[in-house]
Coordinates of C-alpha atoms in Angstrom, one line a residue:
M735 CA 15.8 -34.5 5.5
T736 CA 19.3 -35.2 6.5
G737 CA 21.3 -32.3 5.4
G738 CA 24.1 -31.5 3.0
N739 CA 24.7 -32.1 -0.7
S740 CA 25.2 -35.6 -1.9
E741 CA 28.6 -36.6 -3.1
H742 CA 26.9 -38.6 -5.8
G743 CA 25.7 -35.6 -7.7
P744 CA 22.6 -33.6 -8.2
H745 CA 20.4 -36.6 -9.1
T746 CA 21.2 -38.9 -6.1
S747 CA 20.8 -39.3 -2.4
P748 CA 23.6 -41.0 -0.5
R749 CA 22.2 -44.5 -1.1
T750 CA 19.3 -44.3 -3.5
P751 CA 19.5 -42.5 -6.9
C752 CA 16.6 -40.1 -7.8
D753 CA 16.2 -39.7 -11.5
E754 CA 15.3 -36.3 -12.9
A755 CA 11.9 -37.4 -14.2
A756 CA 10.8 -38.6 -10.8
V757 CA 12.0 -35.4 -9.1
R758 CA 10.2 -33.2 -11.7
T759 CA 7.0 -35.3 -11.3
Q760 CA 7.3 -34.9 -7.5
L761 CA 7.9 -31.1 -7.9
D762 CA 4.7 -30.7 -9.9
K763 CA 2.7 -32.6 -7.3
I764 CA 4.1 -30.3 -4.5
L765 CA 3.5 -27.1 -6.5
T766 CA -0.1 -28.0 -7.4
S767 CA -1.0 -29.1 -3.9
S768 CA -3.2 -27.3 -1.4
A769 CA -0.2 -26.6 0.8
F770 CA 1.2 -24.3 -1.8
A771 CA -2.1 -22.8 -3.0
G772 CA -1.9 -19.0 -3.1
S773 CA 1.9 -18.9 -2.6
P774 CA 3.3 -17.9 -6.0
Q775 CA 6.6 -16.7 -4.5
L776 CA 7.3 -19.9 -2.8
R777 CA 6.4 -21.9 -5.9
A778 CA 8.8 -19.8 -7.9
F779 CA 11.5 -20.3 -5.2
L780 CA 11.1 -24.1 -5.1
S781 CA 10.9 -24.4 -8.9
Y782 CA 14.1 -22.4 -9.4
I783 CA 16.2 -24.2 -6.8
V784 CA 15.1 -27.7 -7.9
D785 CA 15.6 -26.9 -11.6
Q786 CA 19.1 -25.5 -10.9
R787 CA 20.0 -28.5 -8.8
L788 CA 18.8 -30.9 -11.5
K789 CA 20.9 -29.0 -14.1
G790 CA 24.0 -29.3 -11.8
N791 CA 24.1 -25.6 -11.1
E792 CA 24.5 -25.8 -7.3
S793 CA 26.8 -22.8 -7.4
R794 CA 23.9 -20.6 -8.7
I795 CA 21.7 -21.5 -5.8
K796 CA 22.5 -18.4 -3.7
G797 CA 20.3 -15.8 -2.1
Y798 CA 21.1 -13.2 -4.7
T799 CA 20.4 -15.4 -7.7
I800 CA 17.2 -16.7 -6.2
A801 CA 16.0 -13.1 -5.5
V802 CA 16.8 -11.8 -8.9
E803 CA 16.2 -14.8 -11.2
A804 CA 13.3 -16.5 -9.4
L805 CA 11.6 -13.7 -7.5
G806 CA 12.1 -10.9 -9.9
R807 CA 14.1 -8.6 -7.6
A808 CA 16.2 -5.8 -9.1
A809 CA 19.8 -6.4 -10.0
S810 CA 20.7 -4.1 -7.1
F811 CA 19.3 -6.6 -4.6
D812 CA 21.6 -6.9 -1.6
P813 CA 21.1 -10.2 0.3
A814 CA 23.3 -8.9 3.2
A815 CA 20.9 -5.9 3.8
D816 CA 17.6 -7.6 2.8
P817 CA 17.0 -11.0 4.4
I818 CA 13.8 -11.7 2.5
I819 CA 15.3 -14.9 1.0
R820 CA 16.1 -16.3 4.4
V821 CA 12.5 -15.5 5.4
E822 CA 11.0 -17.2 2.3
A823 CA 13.3 -20.2 2.8
A824 CA 11.9 -20.7 6.3
R825 CA 8.4 -20.5 5.0
L826 CA 9.3 -22.9 2.2
R827 CA 10.6 -25.5 4.6
R828 CA 7.4 -25.2 6.7
L829 CA 5.2 -25.7 3.6
I830 CA 7.2 -28.7 2.4
G831 CA 6.7 -30.1 5.9
D832 CA 3.0 -29.4 5.7
Y833 CA 2.8 -31.2 2.3
Y834 CA 4.6 -34.3 3.4
A835 CA 2.7 -34.4 6.7
G836 CA -0.6 -34.3 4.7
P837 CA -1.3 -35.0 1.0
G838 CA 2.3 -36.2 0.3
A839 CA 2.6 -38.6 3.2
D840 CA 2.9 -41.6 0.9
D841 CA 4.7 -39.9 -2.0
P842 CA 7.7 -42.0 -3.2
V843 CA 10.1 -39.0 -3.7
L844 CA 11.1 -36.6 -1.0
I845 CA 12.3 -33.1 -1.7
D846 CA 13.8 -31.0 1.1
V847 CA 15.8 -27.8 1.6
P848 CA 18.1 -28.4 4.6
K849 CA 18.7 -25.6 6.9
G850 CA 21.9 -23.6 6.4
G851 CA 21.5 -23.3 2.6
Y852 CA 19.1 -23.3 -0.3
V853 CA 20.4 -26.3 -2.3
P854 CA 17.6 -29.0 -2.3
V855 CA 18.2 -32.7 -1.8
F856 CA 16.1 -35.5 -3.4
K857 CA 15.6 -39.0 -2.0
Y858 CA 13.3 -41.9 -2.6
R859 CA 11.1 -42.8 0.4
E860 CA 12.9 -45.6 2.1
T861 CA 11.3 -48.6 3.8
D862 CA 14.5 -50.4 4.8
P863 CA 14.9 -49.7 8.6
A864 CA 18.6 -49.7 8.1
R865 CA 18.3 -46.6 6.0
T866 CA 17.8 -43.1 7.4
E867 CA 14.4 -41.6 6.9
P868 CA 14.5 -37.9 5.9
A869 CA 13.4 -35.7 8.8
M870 CA 10.7 -33.3 7.6
P871 CA 9.9 -30.2 9.6
P872 CA 7.8 -31.1 12.6
R873 CA 4.2 -29.8 12.8
T874 CA 4.7 -28.1 16.2
G875 CA 8.2 -27.3 17.5
D876 CA 9.9 -25.9 14.4
R877 CA 6.6 -24.2 13.4
R878 CA 6.5 -22.4 16.7
R879 CA 10.2 -21.5 17.0
M880 CA 10.8 -20.9 13.2
I881 CA 14.5 -21.4 13.8
A882 CA 17.1 -19.8 11.4
A883 CA 20.5 -18.3 11.6
L884 CA 21.0 -14.7 12.9
A885 CA 24.3 -13.1 13.7
A886 CA 23.2 -11.9 17.1
S887 CA 24.6 -14.2 19.7
A888 CA 23.1 -12.3 22.6
V889 CA 19.6 -12.6 21.1
V890 CA 20.1 -16.3 20.4
A891 CA 21.3 -16.9 23.9
A892 CA 18.1 -15.2 25.1
G893 CA 16.0 -17.5 23.0
L894 CA 14.1 -14.8 21.2
A895 CA 12.7 -14.9 17.7
V896 CA 13.7 -11.6 16.0
F897 CA 12.3 -10.2 12.8
V898 CA 14.2 -7.2 11.5
L899 CA 12.2 -4.6 9.5
V900 CA 14.3 -3.0 6.7
P901 CA 13.0 -0.3 4.4
R902 CA 13.0 -1.5 0.8
D903 CA 15.2 0.1 -1.8
T904 CA 12.2 0.7 -4.2
P905 CA 11.2 4.4 -4.3
T906 CA 7.5 5.0 -3.9
E907 CA 5.1 7.8 -4.3
D908 CA 5.6 8.5 -0.6
A909 CA 9.3 8.7 -0.7
P910 CA 11.9 10.4 -2.9
P911 CA 14.0 8.4 -5.3
G912 CA 17.4 7.5 -4.2
G913 CA 16.7 4.2 -2.4
R914 CA 18.3 3.2 0.9
D915 CA 20.8 6.1 1.1
V916 CA 18.1 8.7 1.0
A917 CA 16.1 6.8 3.6
E918 CA 19.0 6.4 5.9
Q919 CA 20.1 10.0 5.6
S920 CA 16.6 11.4 6.2
G921 CA 15.4 8.8 8.7
A922 CA 12.4 8.2 6.4
I923 CA 10.7 4.8 6.2
P924 CA 8.8 4.3 2.9
A925 CA 5.1 3.9 3.6
D926 CA 5.1 0.7 1.5
S927 CA 8.2 -0.8 3.0
T928 CA 7.7 -4.5 3.4
P929 CA 8.7 -6.3 6.6
A930 CA 11.9 -8.2 5.9
I931 CA 12.4 -10.9 8.4
V932 CA 15.4 -12.5 10.0
V933 CA 14.6 -15.2 12.4
A934 CA 16.5 -16.5 15.4
G935 CA 15.0 -19.2 17.7
A936 CA 15.7 -20.8 21.0
P937 CA 18.3 -23.5 20.9
E938 CA 17.0 -27.0 20.5
T939 CA 16.3 -28.6 23.8
G940 CA 15.0 -32.0 22.8
A941 CA 11.4 -33.0 22.7
D942 CA 8.7 -30.5 21.8
P943 CA 6.5 -29.3 24.7
E944 CA 3.2 -31.0 25.2
P945 CA 0.4 -29.0 23.4
S946 CA -1.8 -27.0 25.6
S947 CA -5.5 -27.9 25.9
A948 CA -6.5 -24.3 26.6
P949 CA -8.4 -22.3 24.0
F950 CA -6.0 -20.7 21.5
F951 CA -7.7 -17.3 22.0
K952 CA -9.6 -16.0 25.0
G953 CA -12.5 -15.0 22.8
D954 CA -13.7 -15.6 19.2
L955 CA -11.1 -13.1 17.9
P956 CA -7.4 -12.5 18.9
R957 CA -7.0 -9.8 21.5
I958 CA -4.0 -7.5 21.3
F959 CA -2.5 -5.3 24.1
V960 CA -0.1 -2.6 23.2
A961 CA 2.2 -2.1 26.2
D962 CA 4.1 1.0 27.2
I963 CA 7.2 1.7 25.2
V964 CA 10.3 1.5 27.4
V965 CA 13.0 4.1 26.7
D966 CA 16.5 2.7 27.4
G967 CA 19.6 4.6 28.5
T968 CA 20.2 8.1 29.6
A969 CA 20.8 9.8 26.2
P970 CA 18.3 12.6 25.7
Q971 CA 15.5 11.7 23.4
P972 CA 14.4 14.1 20.6
A973 CA 11.7 16.4 21.6
A974 CA 9.6 15.3 18.6
F975 CA 9.4 11.7 19.9
S976 CA 6.7 10.7 22.3
P977 CA 6.5 7.0 23.3
A978 CA 3.0 7.5 24.6
R979 CA 1.9 8.9 21.3
V980 CA 3.3 6.0 19.4
Q981 CA 1.6 3.6 21.8
D982 CA -1.7 5.4 21.4
N983 CA -1.5 5.7 17.7
L984 CA -0.6 2.0 17.3
T985 CA -3.5 1.0 19.5
A986 CA -5.9 3.2 17.4
A987 CA -4.5 1.8 14.1
L988 CA -5.0 -1.8 15.3
R989 CA -8.5 -1.1 16.4
L990 CA -9.4 -0.4 12.7
F991 CA -9.1 -4.1 11.8
S992 CA -12.4 -5.9 12.2
E993 CA -10.8 -9.3 12.7
V994 CA -8.8 -8.4 15.9
E995 CA -9.8 -6.9 19.2
L996 CA -7.9 -4.5 21.5
S997 CA -7.5 -5.4 25.2
G998 CA -7.1 -2.9 28.0
T999 CA -4.9 -5.1 30.0
A1000 CA -2.1 -7.5 29.3
A1001 CA -3.8 -10.2 31.4
E1002 CA -6.8 -10.4 29.1
A1003 CA -4.7 -10.3 25.9
D1004 CA -3.7 -13.1 23.5
Y1005 CA -0.9 -11.1 22.0
R1006 CA 1.2 -8.3 23.5
V1007 CA 3.0 -5.7 21.5
E1008 CA 6.1 -4.6 23.5
G1009 CA 8.3 -1.7 22.4
R1010 CA 11.7 -0.3 23.4
A1011 CA 13.5 2.9 22.2
S1012 CA 17.1 4.0 22.6
F1013 CA 18.8 7.1 21.4
A1014 CA 22.5 7.8 20.8
D1015 CA 23.9 10.9 19.1
D1016 CA 21.6 11.4 16.1
N1017 CA 20.5 7.8 15.9
A1018 CA 17.3 6.3 17.2
S1019 CA 16.6 2.6 17.5
L1020 CA 13.0 1.4 18.1
S1021 CA 12.3 -2.3 18.4
F1022 CA 9.0 -4.1 18.8
V1023 CA 8.0 -7.6 19.5
L1024 CA 4.7 -9.5 19.3
V1025 CA 4.3 -12.1 22.0
Y1026 CA 1.8 -14.9 22.0
A1027 CA 1.0 -14.7 25.7
A1028 CA -0.3 -18.2 26.3
E1029 CA 3.0 -19.8 25.5
R1030 CA 5.3 -16.8 26.0
E1031 CA 6.2 -17.2 22.3
T1032 CA 7.7 -14.3 20.3
V1033 CA 6.1 -14.6 16.9
W1034 CA 7.3 -11.4 15.3
S1035 CA 9.5 -8.4 16.0
A1036 CA 10.7 -5.4 14.1
L1037 CA 13.7 -3.1 14.4
F1038 CA 13.6 0.5 13.1
E1039 CA 16.8 2.3 13.0
L1040 CA 16.6 6.0 12.2
T1041 CA 18.9 9.0 11.8
Y1042 CA 17.5 12.3 12.7
E1043 CA 18.4 15.9 13.3
R1044 CA 18.6 16.8 16.9
N1045 CA 16.0 19.6 16.5
A1046 CA 13.9 17.7 14.0
A1047 CA 10.3 18.7 14.1
E1048 CA 9.1 15.1 13.9
L1049 CA 10.2 11.5 13.6
P1050 CA 8.4 9.2 11.1
E1051 CA 6.1 7.8 13.8
E1052 CA 3.2 7.4 11.4
R1053 CA 5.3 5.3 9.1
I1054 CA 6.3 3.1 12.0
V1055 CA 2.7 2.7 13.2
H1056 CA 1.6 1.9 9.6
N1057 CA 4.2 -0.8 9.2
I1058 CA 3.5 -2.5 12.5
A1059 CA -0.3 -2.3 12.3
S1060 CA -0.4 -3.6 8.8
T1061 CA 2.1 -6.4 9.3
I1062 CA 0.5 -7.7 12.5
A1063 CA -3.2 -7.4 11.8
R1064 CA -3.9 -7.5 8.1
P1065 CA -5.3 -10.5 6.3
Y1066 CA -2.4 -12.9 5.5
G1067 CA -0.4 -11.1 8.1
V1068 CA 1.4 -12.3 11.3
I1069 CA -1.6 -13.1 13.5
F1070 CA -3.5 -14.7 10.7
N1071 CA -0.5 -16.8 9.8
H1072 CA 0.3 -17.7 13.4
A1073 CA -3.2 -19.0 14.0
A1074 CA -3.4 -20.7 10.6
S1075 CA -0.2 -22.5 11.3
H1076 CA -1.8 -24.2 14.3
R1077 CA -5.1 -24.9 12.6
G1078 CA -4.4 -28.2 11.0
A1079 CA -3.3 -30.1 14.1
D1080 CA -4.9 -27.9 16.7
S1081 CA -8.6 -27.7 17.2
R1082 CA -8.3 -24.9 19.8
I1083 CA -8.8 -22.1 17.3
P1084 CA -12.2 -20.7 18.2
E1085 CA -15.0 -21.1 15.7
G1086 CA -15.3 -17.4 14.9
F1087 CA -11.7 -17.0 13.8
R1088 CA -11.7 -20.4 12.0
C1089 CA -14.5 -18.9 9.9
V1090 CA -12.4 -15.8 9.3
L1091 CA -9.5 -17.9 8.2
L1092 CA -11.7 -20.0 5.9
T1093 CA -13.0 -16.9 4.3
F1094 CA -9.6 -15.6 3.4
D1095 CA -8.6 -19.2 2.3
S1096 CA -11.4 -18.9 -0.2
Q1097 CA -10.1 -15.5 -1.3
R1098 CA -6.8 -17.2 -2.1
S1099 CA -8.1 -20.1 -4.1
F1100 CA -11.6 -19.1 -5.3
A1101 CA -12.4 -22.8 -5.1
P1102 CA -16.1 -23.4 -5.0
D1103 CA -15.9 -26.1 -2.3
V1104 CA -13.8 -23.8 0.0
N1105 CA -16.3 -21.0 -0.7
A1106 CA -19.2 -23.2 0.2
R1107 CA -17.5 -24.2 3.5
G1108 CA -16.8 -20.6 4.3
R1109 CA -20.4 -19.5 3.7
D1110 CA -21.7 -22.5 5.8
C1111 CA -19.3 -21.6 8.6
L1112 CA -20.3 -17.9 8.7
T1113 CA -24.0 -18.6 8.3
S1114 CA -24.0 -21.2 11.1
L1115 CA -22.0 -18.9 13.3
L1116 CA -24.4 -16.0 12.8
G1117 CA -27.3 -18.3 13.6
R1118 CA -25.9 -18.7 17.1
Q1119 CA -24.0 -15.4 17.5
A1120 CA -25.8 -12.7 15.5
G1121 CA -23.5 -10.1 17.1
F1122 CA -20.3 -11.5 15.6
A1123 CA -19.5 -8.4 13.5
P1124 CA -16.8 -9.7 11.2
A1125 CA -19.1 -12.4 9.8
H1126 CA -21.6 -9.8 8.5
A1127 CA -18.9 -8.1 6.4
L1128 CA -17.2 -11.3 5.2
L1129 CA -20.3 -13.3 4.1
P1130 CA -21.3 -11.0 1.2
M1131 CA -17.7 -11.3 -0.2
L1132 CA -18.1 -15.0 -0.4
Y1133 CA -21.5 -14.7 -2.1
V1134 CA -19.8 -12.5 -4.8
D1135 CA -17.1 -15.0 -5.3
N1136 CA -19.7 -17.7 -5.6
A1137 CA -21.5 -15.6 -8.3
R1138 CA -18.2 -15.4 -10.2
F1139 CA -16.7 -18.9 -9.8
G1140 CA -19.3 -21.2 -8.3
V1141 CA -22.7 -21.0 -9.9
K1142 CA -23.6 -22.6 -13.2
S1143 CA -26.3 -20.3 -14.6
D1144 CA -27.0 -16.6 -15.0
K1145 CA -30.1 -17.0 -12.8
E1146 CA -28.0 -18.4 -10.0
R1147 CA -25.5 -15.6 -10.5
E1148 CA -28.2 -12.9 -10.2
A1149 CA -29.5 -14.5 -7.0
A1150 CA -26.1 -14.8 -5.4
L1151 CA -25.3 -11.1 -6.2
A1152 CA -28.7 -10.0 -4.9
Q1153 CA -28.1 -11.8 -1.7
A1154 CA -24.6 -10.4 -1.5
F1155 CA -26.0 -6.8 -1.9
V1156 CA -28.6 -7.3 0.9
L1157 CA -25.9 -8.6 3.2
A1158 CA -23.3 -6.0 2.4
R1159 CA -25.8 -3.1 2.8
Q1160 CA -26.9 -4.5 6.1
A1161 CA -23.3 -4.9 7.3
A1162 CA -22.5 -1.3 6.3
A1163 CA -25.6 0.0 8.0
A1164 CA -25.0 -2.0 11.2
T1165 CA -21.3 -1.2 11.4
P1166 CA -20.7 2.2 9.6
D1167 CA -17.1 2.3 11.0
S1168 CA -16.2 -1.1 9.5
A1169 CA -13.7 -0.8 6.6
R1170 CA -14.3 -4.5 5.8
A1171 CA -18.1 -3.8 5.4
Y1172 CA -17.4 -1.1 2.8
Q1173 CA -14.8 -3.3 1.1
A1174 CA -17.5 -5.9 0.7
L1175 CA -20.1 -3.3 -0.5
Q1176 CA -17.5 -2.0 -3.0
T1177 CA -17.1 -5.5 -4.5
V1178 CA -20.8 -6.2 -4.7
L1179 CA -21.6 -2.9 -6.4
L1180 CA -18.8 -3.4 -8.9
Y1181 CA -20.3 -6.7 -10.0
L1182 CA -23.8 -5.2 -10.1
G1183 CA -22.5 -2.7 -12.7
R1184 CA -22.7 0.3 -10.3
G1185 CA -19.1 1.5 -10.8
D1186 CA -19.3 5.0 -9.3
E1187 CA -20.9 3.7 -6.2
A1188 CA -18.4 1.0 -6.0
L1189 CA -15.5 3.5 -6.1
E1190 CA -17.1 5.6 -3.4
A1191 CA -17.5 2.6 -1.2
G1192 CA -13.9 1.7 -1.8
R1193 CA -12.7 5.2 -1.0
R1194 CA -14.6 5.1 2.3
A1195 CA -13.1 1.7 3.1
R1196 CA -9.6 3.0 2.6
R1197 CA -10.4 6.1 4.7
L1198 CA -11.8 3.9 7.5
N1199 CA -8.7 1.7 7.5
P1200 CA -5.6 3.0 5.6
Y1201 CA -3.5 0.3 7.1
D1202 CA -5.2 -2.7 5.5
T1203 CA -3.4 -3.7 2.3
D1204 CA -6.1 -6.1 1.3
I1205 CA -8.6 -3.2 1.2
M1206 CA -6.0 -1.2 -0.8
A1207 CA -5.6 -4.1 -3.3
T1208 CA -9.4 -4.5 -3.7
H1209 CA -9.8 -0.8 -4.4
A1210 CA -6.9 -1.0 -6.9
S1211 CA -8.6 -3.9 -8.6
T1212 CA -11.9 -2.0 -8.8
L1213 CA -10.0 0.9 -10.5
I1214 CA -8.5 -1.4 -13.0
M1215 CA -11.8 -3.1 -13.8
L1216 CA -13.4 0.3 -14.4
G1217 CA -10.6 1.5 -16.7
D1218 CA -8.4 3.6 -14.4
T1219 CA -5.5 1.4 -15.2
E1220 CA -2.6 3.7 -14.3
R1221 CA -3.8 4.6 -10.9
G1222 CA -5.1 1.1 -10.1
L1223 CA -1.8 -0.6 -11.2
S1224 CA 0.3 1.8 -9.1
M1225 CA -1.9 1.2 -6.1
L1226 CA -1.9 -2.6 -6.5
Q1227 CA 1.9 -2.8 -6.9
K1228 CA 2.2 -0.9 -3.7
A1229 CA -0.2 -3.2 -1.9
R1230 CA 1.7 -6.2 -3.3
R1231 CA 5.0 -4.9 -2.0
M1232 CA 3.6 -4.3 1.5
S1233 CA 2.0 -7.8 1.7
P1234 CA 4.4 -10.8 1.8
G1235 CA 2.3 -13.9 1.5
H1236 CA -0.4 -12.1 -0.5
P1237 CA -2.9 -14.1 -2.5
A1238 CA -2.1 -14.8 -6.2
W1239 CA -4.9 -12.7 -7.5
Y1240 CA -2.8 -9.6 -6.7
N1241 CA -0.3 -10.9 -9.3
T1242 CA -3.1 -11.8 -11.7
M1243 CA -4.6 -8.3 -11.7
I1244 CA -1.2 -6.7 -12.2
I1245 CA -0.8 -8.9 -15.3
F1246 CA -4.2 -7.8 -16.7
A1247 CA -3.4 -4.2 -16.0
A1248 CA 0.1 -4.2 -17.3
Y1249 CA -0.9 -6.1 -20.4
G1250 CA -3.7 -3.7 -21.0
K1251 CA -1.4 -0.7 -20.9
G1252 CA 1.2 -2.4 -23.1
D1253 CA 3.8 -3.1 -20.4
R1254 CA 4.5 -6.7 -21.5
D1255 CA 7.7 -6.9 -19.5
L1256 CA 5.9 -6.3 -16.3
A1257 CA 3.1 -8.7 -17.3
R1258 CA 5.7 -11.5 -18.0
K1259 CA 7.5 -10.8 -14.8
E1260 CA 4.3 -11.3 -12.8
A1261 CA 3.3 -14.3 -14.9
D1262 CA 6.5 -16.0 -14.0
L1263 CA 5.4 -15.8 -10.3
I1264 CA 2.1 -17.5 -10.9
Q1265 CA 3.2 -20.3 -13.3
H1266 CA 1.6 -22.9 -11.0
D1267 CA -1.5 -20.9 -10.2
D1268 CA -4.4 -23.1 -11.3
T1269 CA -7.3 -20.9 -10.2
L1270 CA -9.6 -19.8 -13.0
S1271 CA -8.2 -16.3 -13.0
G1272 CA -4.6 -17.6 -12.8
L1273 CA -5.2 -19.9 -15.8
L1274 CA -6.7 -17.1 -17.8
A1275 CA -3.7 -14.8 -17.1
R1276 CA -1.3 -17.6 -18.1
I1277 CA -3.3 -18.3 -21.3
L1278 CA -3.2 -14.6 -22.1
M1279 CA 0.6 -14.4 -21.8
A1280 CA 1.0 -17.7 -23.7
H1281 CA -1.1 -16.2 -26.5
A1282 CA 0.9 -13.0 -26.4
D1283 CA 4.1 -15.0 -26.7
G1284 CA 2.8 -17.1 -29.6
D1285 CA 3.3 -20.3 -27.5
T1286 CA 0.4 -22.3 -28.9
A1287 CA 1.5 -25.5 -27.2
R1288 CA 1.5 -23.9 -23.7
R1289 CA -1.7 -22.1 -24.5
A1290 CA -3.4 -25.4 -25.5
A1291 CA -2.1 -27.2 -22.4
L1292 CA -3.4 -24.5 -20.2
S1293 CA -6.7 -24.5 -22.0
R1294 CA -7.2 -28.1 -21.2
Q1295 CA -6.8 -27.3 -17.5
L1296 CA -9.2 -24.4 -17.8
I1297 CA -11.9 -26.4 -19.6
S1298 CA -11.5 -29.4 -17.3
Q1299 CA -12.4 -27.1 -14.4
R1300 CA -15.2 -25.3 -16.2
P1301 CA -16.4 -26.9 -19.5
E1302 CA -18.3 -23.8 -20.3
F1303 CA -15.1 -22.2 -21.4
G1304 CA -15.1 -24.6 -24.3
T1305 CA -18.6 -23.8 -25.4
A1306 CA -19.5 -20.3 -24.2
P1307 CA -16.2 -18.5 -23.2
A1308 CA -17.6 -15.0 -23.6
A1309 CA -20.4 -15.6 -21.2
M1310 CA -18.0 -17.1 -18.7
L1311 CA -15.7 -14.2 -18.9
R1312 CA -18.5 -11.7 -18.3
R1313 CA -19.4 -13.6 -15.2
I1314 CA -15.9 -13.4 -13.8
F1315 CA -14.7 -10.0 -14.8
P1316 CA -16.9 -6.8 -15.1
S1317 CA -14.5 -5.2 -17.6
P1318 CA -15.4 -5.3 -21.4
P1319 CA -11.8 -4.3 -22.5
L1320 CA -10.2 -7.0 -20.4
N1321 CA -12.8 -9.6 -21.5
K1322 CA -12.1 -8.7 -25.1
R1323 CA -8.4 -9.4 -24.7
L1324 CA -9.0 -12.6 -22.8
L1325 CA -11.6 -13.8 -25.3
A1326 CA -9.0 -13.3 -28.1
A1327 CA -6.7 -15.7 -26.2
V1328 CA -9.4 -18.1 -25.0
A1329 CA -11.3 -18.4 -28.3
A1330 CA -8.2 -18.6 -30.5
P1331 CA -7.9 -21.6 -32.8
N1332 CA -6.9 -24.9 -31.2
L1333 CA -8.0 -23.7 -27.8
T1334 CA -11.8 -24.1 -27.4
S1335 CA -11.5 -27.5 -29.1
A1336 CA -8.6 -28.6 -26.8
K1337 CA -10.5 -30.9 -24.5

């Protein structure tokens, strides 16, 4: 949209007034759309800024207040040191563009967040050619460049996109308390530090380049090449630092992810990881970029700045490797999102990776139709390429979700779980080094009631790939379902912190665990982040919190949504809960909320 705040107040555009009811109706349409499915943080972000603008509180729409009041960050949040709000704003603009380019193409009200700030603008869609049509984010150019402000003129002049990794202030089990000061003094990088991103793009040069007709990847899966790390300058490097060791360890870590491949040469790779290191006095600076080779596009980069003792026995190389490998290759990570951002308008994504993306789409939404498409995609692919290893591990996961959310009878559920078990056992036997195969086996065993075996499969999955936060979250969820709430909750919170863009079920399981152990404040905080999550598990979590708060009107409204999706919740809620969650204590709490007066009759 054309930028800037309207001089006519929070309810108007320069020429056409937008009343509050119309804006709120449009906001609900956007938040419940497929474009925003599985993005609770962005829903909370957009809800907050629209609400504040409608109330006339533009002065409150700042990075700090968004972080603290909308996204639940601590009061100590420092927007100058942590650029996550700028990152999320860039993602939000892209999703708004996706919405208006797709399901919202004919919507009468336009909501936009112009670059350079976070104050939204509202406008009726205009048909008068004399009026200016709002400019929504393009589907290609902005998506590829991801332009935002960065105070690094040399970088902007070079036309690079730079993502700066900053350790979080939150202490973890792997780092001593004391926050940023301790980390900077010791050179430590918390193992669960989340990539915080600042983006700088090439200057606008006019029309977008013509799209390539070449395949997006050279094979069915993205291939990564880790280049030699270049050491800049003449300052002596610490004896403990070995560029070759970092390169080797990063290559080994990336190889643990089933959905990417490692290339031995840059020429055969789809993505290149390039690193540089420089040393001055007692400071080390290590920067890494991920380049999409076909278009020479920098899609991600990270900067690690460390302070170390001259004779230090070691630098935190493993923490660096952990951050890079997880950020680049995990589900919902950089490569997944880069490919997914091209999927809608670009048919060049190979079938194998399209099936992979569809599987994790299903893991976000748990929608039966998406699940069915994922199973069909993987089954068809295996019929032609039986050696496509990722499909063997992913297919049983979809069968489990179908048993939970898709089937209509206990007989169908038993058949789906039996098929899932056969497939998961075959995947683990055929690829014993596949962490994803054991993640799938863990999930199947949990829903078959074989808890101890499920935990052992989960532990094996984590040993096989300690860098995959989705595997960590799945194991944490298994612990919670089996009653080890304290350990499961701690692990799941860690996975959540490490996974920007994670699916909403991470939040949902934190709500269930926190509620179960009596931490209502944490449960409410997480519930605020999923207030537009309309998956079955999301609705159940929101009903649970409404019940706890004594909000019968909200509980009844949510129940109508629940029962409209699955009428069985109005007639046999206990049976439905047993199908979805293998935890009697959780189901008892949920049943108290779901079967409360005025709920099962709310149709």
